[in-house]
Tab-separated table of C-alpha atoms in Angstrom:
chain	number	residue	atom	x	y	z
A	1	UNK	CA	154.357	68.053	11.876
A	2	UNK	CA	150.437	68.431	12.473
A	3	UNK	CA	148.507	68.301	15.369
A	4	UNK	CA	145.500	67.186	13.465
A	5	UNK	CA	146.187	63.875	13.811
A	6	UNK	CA	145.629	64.225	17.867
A	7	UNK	CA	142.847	64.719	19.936
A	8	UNK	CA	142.518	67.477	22.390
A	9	UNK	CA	143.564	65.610	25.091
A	10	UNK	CA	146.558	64.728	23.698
A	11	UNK	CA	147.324	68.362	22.169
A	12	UNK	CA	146.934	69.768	25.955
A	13	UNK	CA	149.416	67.264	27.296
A	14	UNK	CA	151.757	67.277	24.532
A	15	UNK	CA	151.473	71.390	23.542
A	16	UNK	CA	154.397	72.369	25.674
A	17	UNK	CA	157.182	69.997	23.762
A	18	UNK	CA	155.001	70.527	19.886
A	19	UNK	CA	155.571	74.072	20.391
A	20	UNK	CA	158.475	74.340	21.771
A	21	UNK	CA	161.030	75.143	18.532
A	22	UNK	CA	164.493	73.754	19.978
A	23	UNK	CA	162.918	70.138	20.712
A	24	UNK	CA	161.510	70.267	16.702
A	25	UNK	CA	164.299	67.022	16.632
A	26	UNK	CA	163.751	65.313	19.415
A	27	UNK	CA	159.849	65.717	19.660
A	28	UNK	CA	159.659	63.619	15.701
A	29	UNK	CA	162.016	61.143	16.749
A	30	UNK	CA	160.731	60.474	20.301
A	31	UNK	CA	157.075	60.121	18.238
A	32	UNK	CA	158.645	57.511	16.021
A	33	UNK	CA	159.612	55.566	18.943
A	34	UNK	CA	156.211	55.732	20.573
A	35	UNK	CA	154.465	54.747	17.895
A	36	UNK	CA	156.419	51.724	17.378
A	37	UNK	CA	155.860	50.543	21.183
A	38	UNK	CA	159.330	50.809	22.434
A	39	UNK	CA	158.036	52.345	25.728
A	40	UNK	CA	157.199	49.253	28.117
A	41	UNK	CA	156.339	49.222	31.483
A	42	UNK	CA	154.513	52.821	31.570
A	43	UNK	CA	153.275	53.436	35.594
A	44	UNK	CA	151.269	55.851	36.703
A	45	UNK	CA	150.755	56.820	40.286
A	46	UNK	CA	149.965	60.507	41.788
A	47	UNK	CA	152.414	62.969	40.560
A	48	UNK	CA	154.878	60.175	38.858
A	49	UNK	CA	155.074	58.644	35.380
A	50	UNK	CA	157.628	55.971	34.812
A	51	UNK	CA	158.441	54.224	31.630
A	52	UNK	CA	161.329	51.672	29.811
A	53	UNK	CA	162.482	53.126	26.779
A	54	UNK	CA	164.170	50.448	24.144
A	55	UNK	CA	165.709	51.154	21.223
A	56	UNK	CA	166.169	49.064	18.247
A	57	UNK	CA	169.918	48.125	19.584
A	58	UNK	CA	167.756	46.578	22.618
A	59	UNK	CA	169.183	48.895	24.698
A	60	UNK	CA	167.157	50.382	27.509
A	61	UNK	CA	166.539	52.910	29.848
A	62	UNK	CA	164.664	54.178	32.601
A	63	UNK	CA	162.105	57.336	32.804
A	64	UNK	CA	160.516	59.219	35.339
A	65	UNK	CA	157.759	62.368	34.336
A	66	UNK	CA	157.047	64.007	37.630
A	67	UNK	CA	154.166	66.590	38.049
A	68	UNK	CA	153.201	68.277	41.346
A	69	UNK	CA	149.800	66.541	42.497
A	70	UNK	CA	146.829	68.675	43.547
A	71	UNK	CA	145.834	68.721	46.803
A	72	UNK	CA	143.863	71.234	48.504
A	73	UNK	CA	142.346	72.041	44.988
A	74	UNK	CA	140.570	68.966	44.759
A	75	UNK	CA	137.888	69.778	47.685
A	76	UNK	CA	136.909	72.868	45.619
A	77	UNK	CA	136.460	70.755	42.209
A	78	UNK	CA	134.475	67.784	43.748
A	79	UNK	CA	131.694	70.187	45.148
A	80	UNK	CA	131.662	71.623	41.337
A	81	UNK	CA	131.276	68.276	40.483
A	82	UNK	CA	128.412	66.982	42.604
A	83	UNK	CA	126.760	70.117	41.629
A	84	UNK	CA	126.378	70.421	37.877
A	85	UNK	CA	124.767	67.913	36.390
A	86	UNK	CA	127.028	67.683	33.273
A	87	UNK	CA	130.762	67.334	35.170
A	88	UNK	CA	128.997	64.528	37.089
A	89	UNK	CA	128.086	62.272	34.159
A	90	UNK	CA	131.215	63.084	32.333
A	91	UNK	CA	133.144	62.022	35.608
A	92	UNK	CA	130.615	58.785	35.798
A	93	UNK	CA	131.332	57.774	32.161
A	94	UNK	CA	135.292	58.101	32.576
A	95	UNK	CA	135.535	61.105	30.381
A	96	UNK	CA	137.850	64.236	30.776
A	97	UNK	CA	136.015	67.325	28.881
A	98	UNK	CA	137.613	70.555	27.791
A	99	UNK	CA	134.783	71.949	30.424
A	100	UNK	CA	135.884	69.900	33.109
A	101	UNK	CA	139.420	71.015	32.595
A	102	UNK	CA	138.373	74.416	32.817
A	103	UNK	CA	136.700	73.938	36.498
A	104	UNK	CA	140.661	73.068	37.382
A	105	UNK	CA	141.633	76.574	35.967
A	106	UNK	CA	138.598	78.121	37.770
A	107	UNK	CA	139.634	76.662	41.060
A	108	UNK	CA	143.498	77.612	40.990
A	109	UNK	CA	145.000	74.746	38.965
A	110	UNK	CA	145.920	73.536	35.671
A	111	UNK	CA	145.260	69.805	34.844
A	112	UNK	CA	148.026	69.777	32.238
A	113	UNK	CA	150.791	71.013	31.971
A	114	UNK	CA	151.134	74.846	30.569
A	115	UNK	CA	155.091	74.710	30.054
A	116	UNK	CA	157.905	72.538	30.233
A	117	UNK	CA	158.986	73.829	33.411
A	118	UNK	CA	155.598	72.216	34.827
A	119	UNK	CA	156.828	68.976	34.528
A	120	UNK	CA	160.148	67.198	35.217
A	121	UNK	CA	161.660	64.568	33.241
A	122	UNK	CA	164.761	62.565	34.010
A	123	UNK	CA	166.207	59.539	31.742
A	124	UNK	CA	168.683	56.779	33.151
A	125	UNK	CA	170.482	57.245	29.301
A	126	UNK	CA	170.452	61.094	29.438
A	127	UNK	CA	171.091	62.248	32.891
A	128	UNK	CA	171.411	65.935	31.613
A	129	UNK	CA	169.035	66.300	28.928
A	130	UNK	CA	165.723	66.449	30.779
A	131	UNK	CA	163.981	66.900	27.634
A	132	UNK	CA	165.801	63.800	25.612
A	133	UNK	CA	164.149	61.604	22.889
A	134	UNK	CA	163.576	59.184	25.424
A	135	UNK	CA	161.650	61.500	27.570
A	136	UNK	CA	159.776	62.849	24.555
A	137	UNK	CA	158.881	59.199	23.849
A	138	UNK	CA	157.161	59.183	27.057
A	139	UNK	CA	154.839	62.049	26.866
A	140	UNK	CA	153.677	60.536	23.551
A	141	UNK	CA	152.981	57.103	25.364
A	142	UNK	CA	151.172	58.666	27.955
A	143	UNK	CA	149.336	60.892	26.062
A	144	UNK	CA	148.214	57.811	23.677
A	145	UNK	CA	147.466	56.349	26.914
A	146	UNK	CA	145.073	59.302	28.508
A	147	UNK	CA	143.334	59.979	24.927
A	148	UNK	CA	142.272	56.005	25.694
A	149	UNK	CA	141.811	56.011	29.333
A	150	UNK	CA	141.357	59.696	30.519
A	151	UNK	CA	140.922	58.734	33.978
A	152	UNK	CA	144.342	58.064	34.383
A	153	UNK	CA	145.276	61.790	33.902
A	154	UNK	CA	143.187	61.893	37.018
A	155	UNK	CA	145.306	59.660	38.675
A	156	UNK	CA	148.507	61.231	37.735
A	157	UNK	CA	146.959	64.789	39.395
A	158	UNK	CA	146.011	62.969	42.881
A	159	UNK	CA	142.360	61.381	42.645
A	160	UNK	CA	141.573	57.760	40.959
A	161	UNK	CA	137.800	57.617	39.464
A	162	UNK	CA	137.274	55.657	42.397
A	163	UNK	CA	138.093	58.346	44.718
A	164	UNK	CA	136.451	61.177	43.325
A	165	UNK	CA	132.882	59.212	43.186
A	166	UNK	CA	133.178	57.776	47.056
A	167	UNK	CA	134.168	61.545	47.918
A	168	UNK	CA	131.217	62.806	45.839
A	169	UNK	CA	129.286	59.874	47.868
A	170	UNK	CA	130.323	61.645	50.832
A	171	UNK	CA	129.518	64.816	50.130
A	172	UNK	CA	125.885	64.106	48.923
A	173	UNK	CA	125.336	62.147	52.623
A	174	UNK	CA	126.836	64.980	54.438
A	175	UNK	CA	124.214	67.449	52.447
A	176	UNK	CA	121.272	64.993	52.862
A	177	UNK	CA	121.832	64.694	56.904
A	178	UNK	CA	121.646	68.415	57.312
A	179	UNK	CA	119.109	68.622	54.922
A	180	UNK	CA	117.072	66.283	57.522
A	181	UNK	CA	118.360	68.577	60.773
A	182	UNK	CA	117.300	71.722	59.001
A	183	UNK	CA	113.522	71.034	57.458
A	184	UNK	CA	112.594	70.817	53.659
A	185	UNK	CA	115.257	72.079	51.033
A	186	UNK	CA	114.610	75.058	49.041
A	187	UNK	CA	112.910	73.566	45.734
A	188	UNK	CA	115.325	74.005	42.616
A	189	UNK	CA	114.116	73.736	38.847
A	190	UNK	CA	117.024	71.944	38.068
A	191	UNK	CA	117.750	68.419	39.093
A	192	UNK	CA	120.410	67.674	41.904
A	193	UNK	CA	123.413	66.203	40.012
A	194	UNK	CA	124.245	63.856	42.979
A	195	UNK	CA	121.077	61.849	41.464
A	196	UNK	CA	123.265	60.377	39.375
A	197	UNK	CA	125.078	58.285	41.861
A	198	UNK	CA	122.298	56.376	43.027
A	199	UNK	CA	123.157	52.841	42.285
A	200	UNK	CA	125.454	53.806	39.232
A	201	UNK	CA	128.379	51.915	41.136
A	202	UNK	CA	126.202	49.222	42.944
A	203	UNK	CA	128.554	46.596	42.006
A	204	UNK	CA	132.118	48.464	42.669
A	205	UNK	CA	134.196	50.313	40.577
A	206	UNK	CA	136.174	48.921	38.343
A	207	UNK	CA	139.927	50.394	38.097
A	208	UNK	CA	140.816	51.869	34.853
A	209	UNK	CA	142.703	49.196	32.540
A	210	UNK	CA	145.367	49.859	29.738
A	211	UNK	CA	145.840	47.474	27.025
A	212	UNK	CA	148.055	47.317	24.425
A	213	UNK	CA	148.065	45.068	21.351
A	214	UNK	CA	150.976	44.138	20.088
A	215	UNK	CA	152.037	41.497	17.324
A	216	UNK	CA	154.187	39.220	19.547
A	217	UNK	CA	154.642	34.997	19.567
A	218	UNK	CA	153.883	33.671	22.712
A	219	UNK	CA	155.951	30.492	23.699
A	220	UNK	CA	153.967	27.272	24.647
A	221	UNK	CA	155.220	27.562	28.189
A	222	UNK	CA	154.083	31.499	28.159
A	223	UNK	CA	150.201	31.268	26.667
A	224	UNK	CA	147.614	32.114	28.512
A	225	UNK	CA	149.288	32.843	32.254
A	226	UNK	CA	146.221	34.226	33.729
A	227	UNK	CA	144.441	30.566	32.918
A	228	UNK	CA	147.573	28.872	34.176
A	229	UNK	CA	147.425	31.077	37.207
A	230	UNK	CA	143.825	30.821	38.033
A	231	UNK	CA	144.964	26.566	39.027
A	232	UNK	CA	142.687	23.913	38.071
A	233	UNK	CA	139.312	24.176	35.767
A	234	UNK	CA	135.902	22.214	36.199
A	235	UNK	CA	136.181	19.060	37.520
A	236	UNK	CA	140.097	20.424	38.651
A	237	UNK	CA	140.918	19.896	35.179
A	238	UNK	CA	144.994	20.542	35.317
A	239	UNK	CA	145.668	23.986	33.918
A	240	UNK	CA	147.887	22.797	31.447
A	241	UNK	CA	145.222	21.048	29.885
A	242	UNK	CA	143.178	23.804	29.235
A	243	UNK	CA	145.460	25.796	27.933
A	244	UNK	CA	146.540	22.891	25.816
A	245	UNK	CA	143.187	23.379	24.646
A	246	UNK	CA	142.599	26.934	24.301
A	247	UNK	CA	145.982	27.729	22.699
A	248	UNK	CA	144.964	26.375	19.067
A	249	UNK	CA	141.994	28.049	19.376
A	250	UNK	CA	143.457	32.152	20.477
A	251	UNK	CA	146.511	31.723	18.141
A	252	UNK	CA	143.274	31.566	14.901
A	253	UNK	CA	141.243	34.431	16.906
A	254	UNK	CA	144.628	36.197	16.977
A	255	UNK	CA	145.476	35.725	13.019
A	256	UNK	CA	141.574	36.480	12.221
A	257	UNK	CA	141.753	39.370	14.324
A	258	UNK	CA	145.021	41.064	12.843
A	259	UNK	CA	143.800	40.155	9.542
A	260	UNK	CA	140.590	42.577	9.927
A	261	UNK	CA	142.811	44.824	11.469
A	262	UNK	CA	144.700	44.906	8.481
A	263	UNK	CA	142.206	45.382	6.456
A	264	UNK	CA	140.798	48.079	8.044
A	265	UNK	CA	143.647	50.104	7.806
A	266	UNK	CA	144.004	49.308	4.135
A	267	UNK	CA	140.782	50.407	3.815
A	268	UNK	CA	141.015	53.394	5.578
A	269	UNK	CA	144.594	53.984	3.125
A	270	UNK	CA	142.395	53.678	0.064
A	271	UNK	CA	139.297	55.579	1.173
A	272	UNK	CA	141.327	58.826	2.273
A	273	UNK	CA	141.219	61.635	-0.017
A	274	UNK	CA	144.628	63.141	-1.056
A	275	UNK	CA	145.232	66.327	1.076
A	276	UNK	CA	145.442	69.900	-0.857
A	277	UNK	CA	148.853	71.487	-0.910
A	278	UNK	CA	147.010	75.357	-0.838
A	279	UNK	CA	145.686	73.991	3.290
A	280	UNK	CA	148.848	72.772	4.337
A	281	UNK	CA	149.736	74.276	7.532
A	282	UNK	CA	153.171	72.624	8.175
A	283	UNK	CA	156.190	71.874	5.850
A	284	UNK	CA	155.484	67.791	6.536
A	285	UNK	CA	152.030	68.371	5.614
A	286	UNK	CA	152.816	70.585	1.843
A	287	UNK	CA	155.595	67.500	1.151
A	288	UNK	CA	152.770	64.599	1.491
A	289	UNK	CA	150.577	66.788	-0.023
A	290	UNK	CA	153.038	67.399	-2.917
A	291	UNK	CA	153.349	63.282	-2.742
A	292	UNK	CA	149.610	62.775	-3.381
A	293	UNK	CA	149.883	65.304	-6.632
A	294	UNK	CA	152.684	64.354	-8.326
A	295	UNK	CA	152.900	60.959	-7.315
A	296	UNK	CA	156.334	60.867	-6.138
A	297	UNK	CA	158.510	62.532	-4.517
A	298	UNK	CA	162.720	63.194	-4.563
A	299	UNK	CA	165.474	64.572	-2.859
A	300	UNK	CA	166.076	66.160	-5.659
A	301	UNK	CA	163.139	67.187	-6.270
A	302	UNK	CA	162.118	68.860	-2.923
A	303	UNK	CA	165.833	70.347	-3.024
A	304	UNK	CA	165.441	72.538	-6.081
A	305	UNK	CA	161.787	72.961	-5.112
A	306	UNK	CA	162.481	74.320	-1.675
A	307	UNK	CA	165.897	75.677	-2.195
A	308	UNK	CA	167.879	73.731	0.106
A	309	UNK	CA	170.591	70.882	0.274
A	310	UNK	CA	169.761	67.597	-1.139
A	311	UNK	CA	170.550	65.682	1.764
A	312	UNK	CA	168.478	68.113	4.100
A	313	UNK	CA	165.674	67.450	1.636
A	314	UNK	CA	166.497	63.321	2.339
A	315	UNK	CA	166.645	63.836	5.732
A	316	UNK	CA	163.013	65.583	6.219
A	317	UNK	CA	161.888	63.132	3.806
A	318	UNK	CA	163.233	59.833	5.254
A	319	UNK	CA	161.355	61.550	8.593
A	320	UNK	CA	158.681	61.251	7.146
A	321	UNK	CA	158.599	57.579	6.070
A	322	UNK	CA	159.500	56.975	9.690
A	323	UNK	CA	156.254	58.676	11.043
A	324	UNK	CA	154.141	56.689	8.531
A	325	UNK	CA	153.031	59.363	6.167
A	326	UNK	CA	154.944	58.400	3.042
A	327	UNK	CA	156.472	55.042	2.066
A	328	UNK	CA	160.171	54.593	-0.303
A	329	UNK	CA	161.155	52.219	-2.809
A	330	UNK	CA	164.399	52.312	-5.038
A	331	UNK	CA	167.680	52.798	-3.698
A	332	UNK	CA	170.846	55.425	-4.375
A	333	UNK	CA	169.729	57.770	-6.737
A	334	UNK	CA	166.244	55.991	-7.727
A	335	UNK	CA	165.056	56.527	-4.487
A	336	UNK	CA	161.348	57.463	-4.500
A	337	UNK	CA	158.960	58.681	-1.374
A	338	UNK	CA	155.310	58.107	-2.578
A	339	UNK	CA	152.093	58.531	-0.546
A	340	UNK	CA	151.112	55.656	1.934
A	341	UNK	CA	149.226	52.805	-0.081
A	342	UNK	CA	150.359	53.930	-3.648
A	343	UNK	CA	151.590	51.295	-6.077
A	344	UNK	CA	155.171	51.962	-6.800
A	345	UNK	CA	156.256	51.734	-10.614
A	346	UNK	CA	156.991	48.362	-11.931
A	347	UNK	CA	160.551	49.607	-12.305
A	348	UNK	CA	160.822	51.465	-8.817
A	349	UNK	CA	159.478	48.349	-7.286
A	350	UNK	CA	162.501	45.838	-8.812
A	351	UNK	CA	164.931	47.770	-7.433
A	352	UNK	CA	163.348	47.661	-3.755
C-alpha cells in the first residue's frame, strides 16, 4: 500500500494506523470498505466521530472516534490567526494548511493525531478490538471527508469556521476600541490581517456541507423530499405535482451526469502511464507495476517470483483487485490479474 494516492491531509490523519505494522490487515480491508460507501451516517461534533458500518451481509454496527478537544489552546491560535495575513485567508477560504497545522504545534497542541493512543475507537461489533476493520473504515471516511471539507477537522478539535471568524471579529473590535482610548497606532509596513474580515461574511456563514454521491434508485414516493418538504409551489401548486414534474427531468440529469462521470474515469484509466517497477516503494505498488509490464499477472507467477506460497501470492493479489488497482478474469487455474482498463484475452475473457 501507497500513500501517494492521499493528500496530506489525509496522510496526517490516517499516519498512525498506515504505519502501524500489526493493523497492515485490517487498515486494507477497512479501506476497501470505505471506498465502497459502507460507512453511513458519519457525525461530527467536538471531540466525537460517529459512524454505521455495513457490511455486504447488511449487517451493521455502530462507531464512535473520540479525540480530546482543545480548549485553552484555541485563544493562543486565533490571535496567530488575526495576525498573519496568510492563516487568515486560508481560515476565510475553508482551507487547513500544513502551516496552519504547525501554529497548533507552536501553541502546545497537535491537530491530528500523532499515535493511536491519541484517539479512541470503540465498535458496537468489536467491543475489544479498538482498532477493528470497522474502526479503520472510519478513519478512512473521515479522512475522505476532511481532504473535502477541512473545516470539519476544525470542528472535531472544538471551533466550527463560524466560530473562529466571530472570535477573530471579536478580537479585531477589542484591538480597535483601545486603539481609539490610546491615540494613533504605531504604523506597520505590513497590512493588518484582520482587513480581511471586513464584509467577507456580510451575508452569514454558511455551515460546512458533506455530500456524497452515490448510485442509488429513488422510489416515486422518496424523490425529491426537500421539494416535498418545502409544501406548496407558485400559485400553491401541490408538492406532489412538482415533483411529478421534476422527477423525469433529475432521473436524465442523473444518467447524463454518471455517464460523464464514467467517462472521465475511463479516460483518466487510458491516459495514465504504466508505473516503473525500479520506483516502486511498496510490494502492492512492484505487483501492479509488474501487471502493467507483463500484462498479466498469476498466482503462480508472483509465487515463484517472490518465493512464497501460491495462495499467499492469491491472497495479496485478490487484495488488490479489491482496492481497485488490478482487475481478474478466468477462473480456477486460468485466473488472471491484469492492470485496471486492460483488455483481457479473447480466451481469458470467455471463461469470465
Amino acid at each position: 500500500m501507497t500513500t501517494d494516492e492521499y493528500s496530506w491531509i489525509e496522510k496526517r490523519w490516517l499516519s498512525p494506523i498506515l504505519e502501524a505494522n500489526e493493523l497492515r490487515l485490517s487498515v486494507r480491508r477497512g479501506k476497501v470498505i470505505a471506498r465502497k460507501g459502507w460507512v453511513r451516517k458519519l457525525s461530527v461534533r467536538p471531540g466525537l466521530i460517529t459512524g454505521q458500518v455495513t457490511s455486504d451481509t447488511g449487517a451493521s454496527c455502530e462507531v464512535s472516534v473520540r479525540m480530546e478537544a482543545i480548549d485553552e489552546t484555541w485563544d493562543a491560535v486565533i490571535e496567530r490567526l488575526a495576525n498573519e495575513a496568510a492563516l487568515a485567508a486560508d481560515l476565510l477560504g475553508g482551507r487547513v494548511t500544513e502551516r496552519l497545522a504547525f501554529v497548533f504545534e507552536e501553541e502546545g497542541h497537535d491537530l491530528f493525531p500523532f499515535d493511536l493512543r491519541d484517539v479512541k475507537n470503540f465498535c458496537s461489533g468489536h467491543p475489544d478490538d479498538p482498532n477493528c476493520i470497522d474502526a479503520i473504515a472510519v478513519h478512512f471516511d473521515f479522512a475522505r471527508l476532511i481532504n473535502g471539507h477541512p473545516m470539519t477537522l476544525f470542528e472535531f478539535r472544538g471551533r466550527s469556521q463560524a466560530e473562529l471568524v466571530e472570535s477573530m471579529r471579536e478580537l479585531r473590535q477589542s484591538d480597535d476600541a483601545e486603539t481609539n482610548g490610546d491615540g494613533e497606532p504605531a504604523q506597520s509596513s505590513v497590512e493588518g490581517a484582520k482587513a480581511l474580515l471586513d464584509g467577507y461574511w456580510e451575508r452569514g456563514v454558511v455551515p460546512h456541507l458533506a455530500f456524497r454521491v452515490e448510485r442509488t434508485r429513488l422510489s416515486e414516493t422518496d424523490a425529491l423530499p426537500v421539494v416535498r418538504a418545502l409544501g406548496p409551489g407558485p400559485g400553491e401548486t401541490p408538492p406532489e405535482e412538482v415533483v411529478r414534474v421534476l422527477a423525469p427531468l433529475m432521473r436524465t440529469a442523473r444518467k447524463r451526469m454518471d455517464a460523464i462521470h464514467d467517462r472521465a474515469e475511463s479516460d483518466a484509466v487510458e491516459m495514465q502511464e504504466a508505473p516503473d517497477p525500479i520506483a516502486a516503494e511498496s510490494l502492492d505498488d512492484l505487483l501492479v507495476a509488474a501487471a502493467h509490464q507483463h500484462g498479466s499477472l498469476t498466482s503462480g507467477f508472483v509465487a515463484n517470483a517472490l518465493g512464497i506460497d501460491p495462495r499467499e501470492a492469491r491472497q495479496y493479489l485478490k487484495w488488490l483487485v479489491e482496492e481497485g488497482r488490478l482487475a481478474v478474469v478466468g477462473r480456477a487455474r486460468g485466473t488472471k490479474y491484469l492492470p485496471v482498463g486492460a483488455e483481457a484475452p479473447a480466451g481469458d475473457a470467455d471463461e469470465a
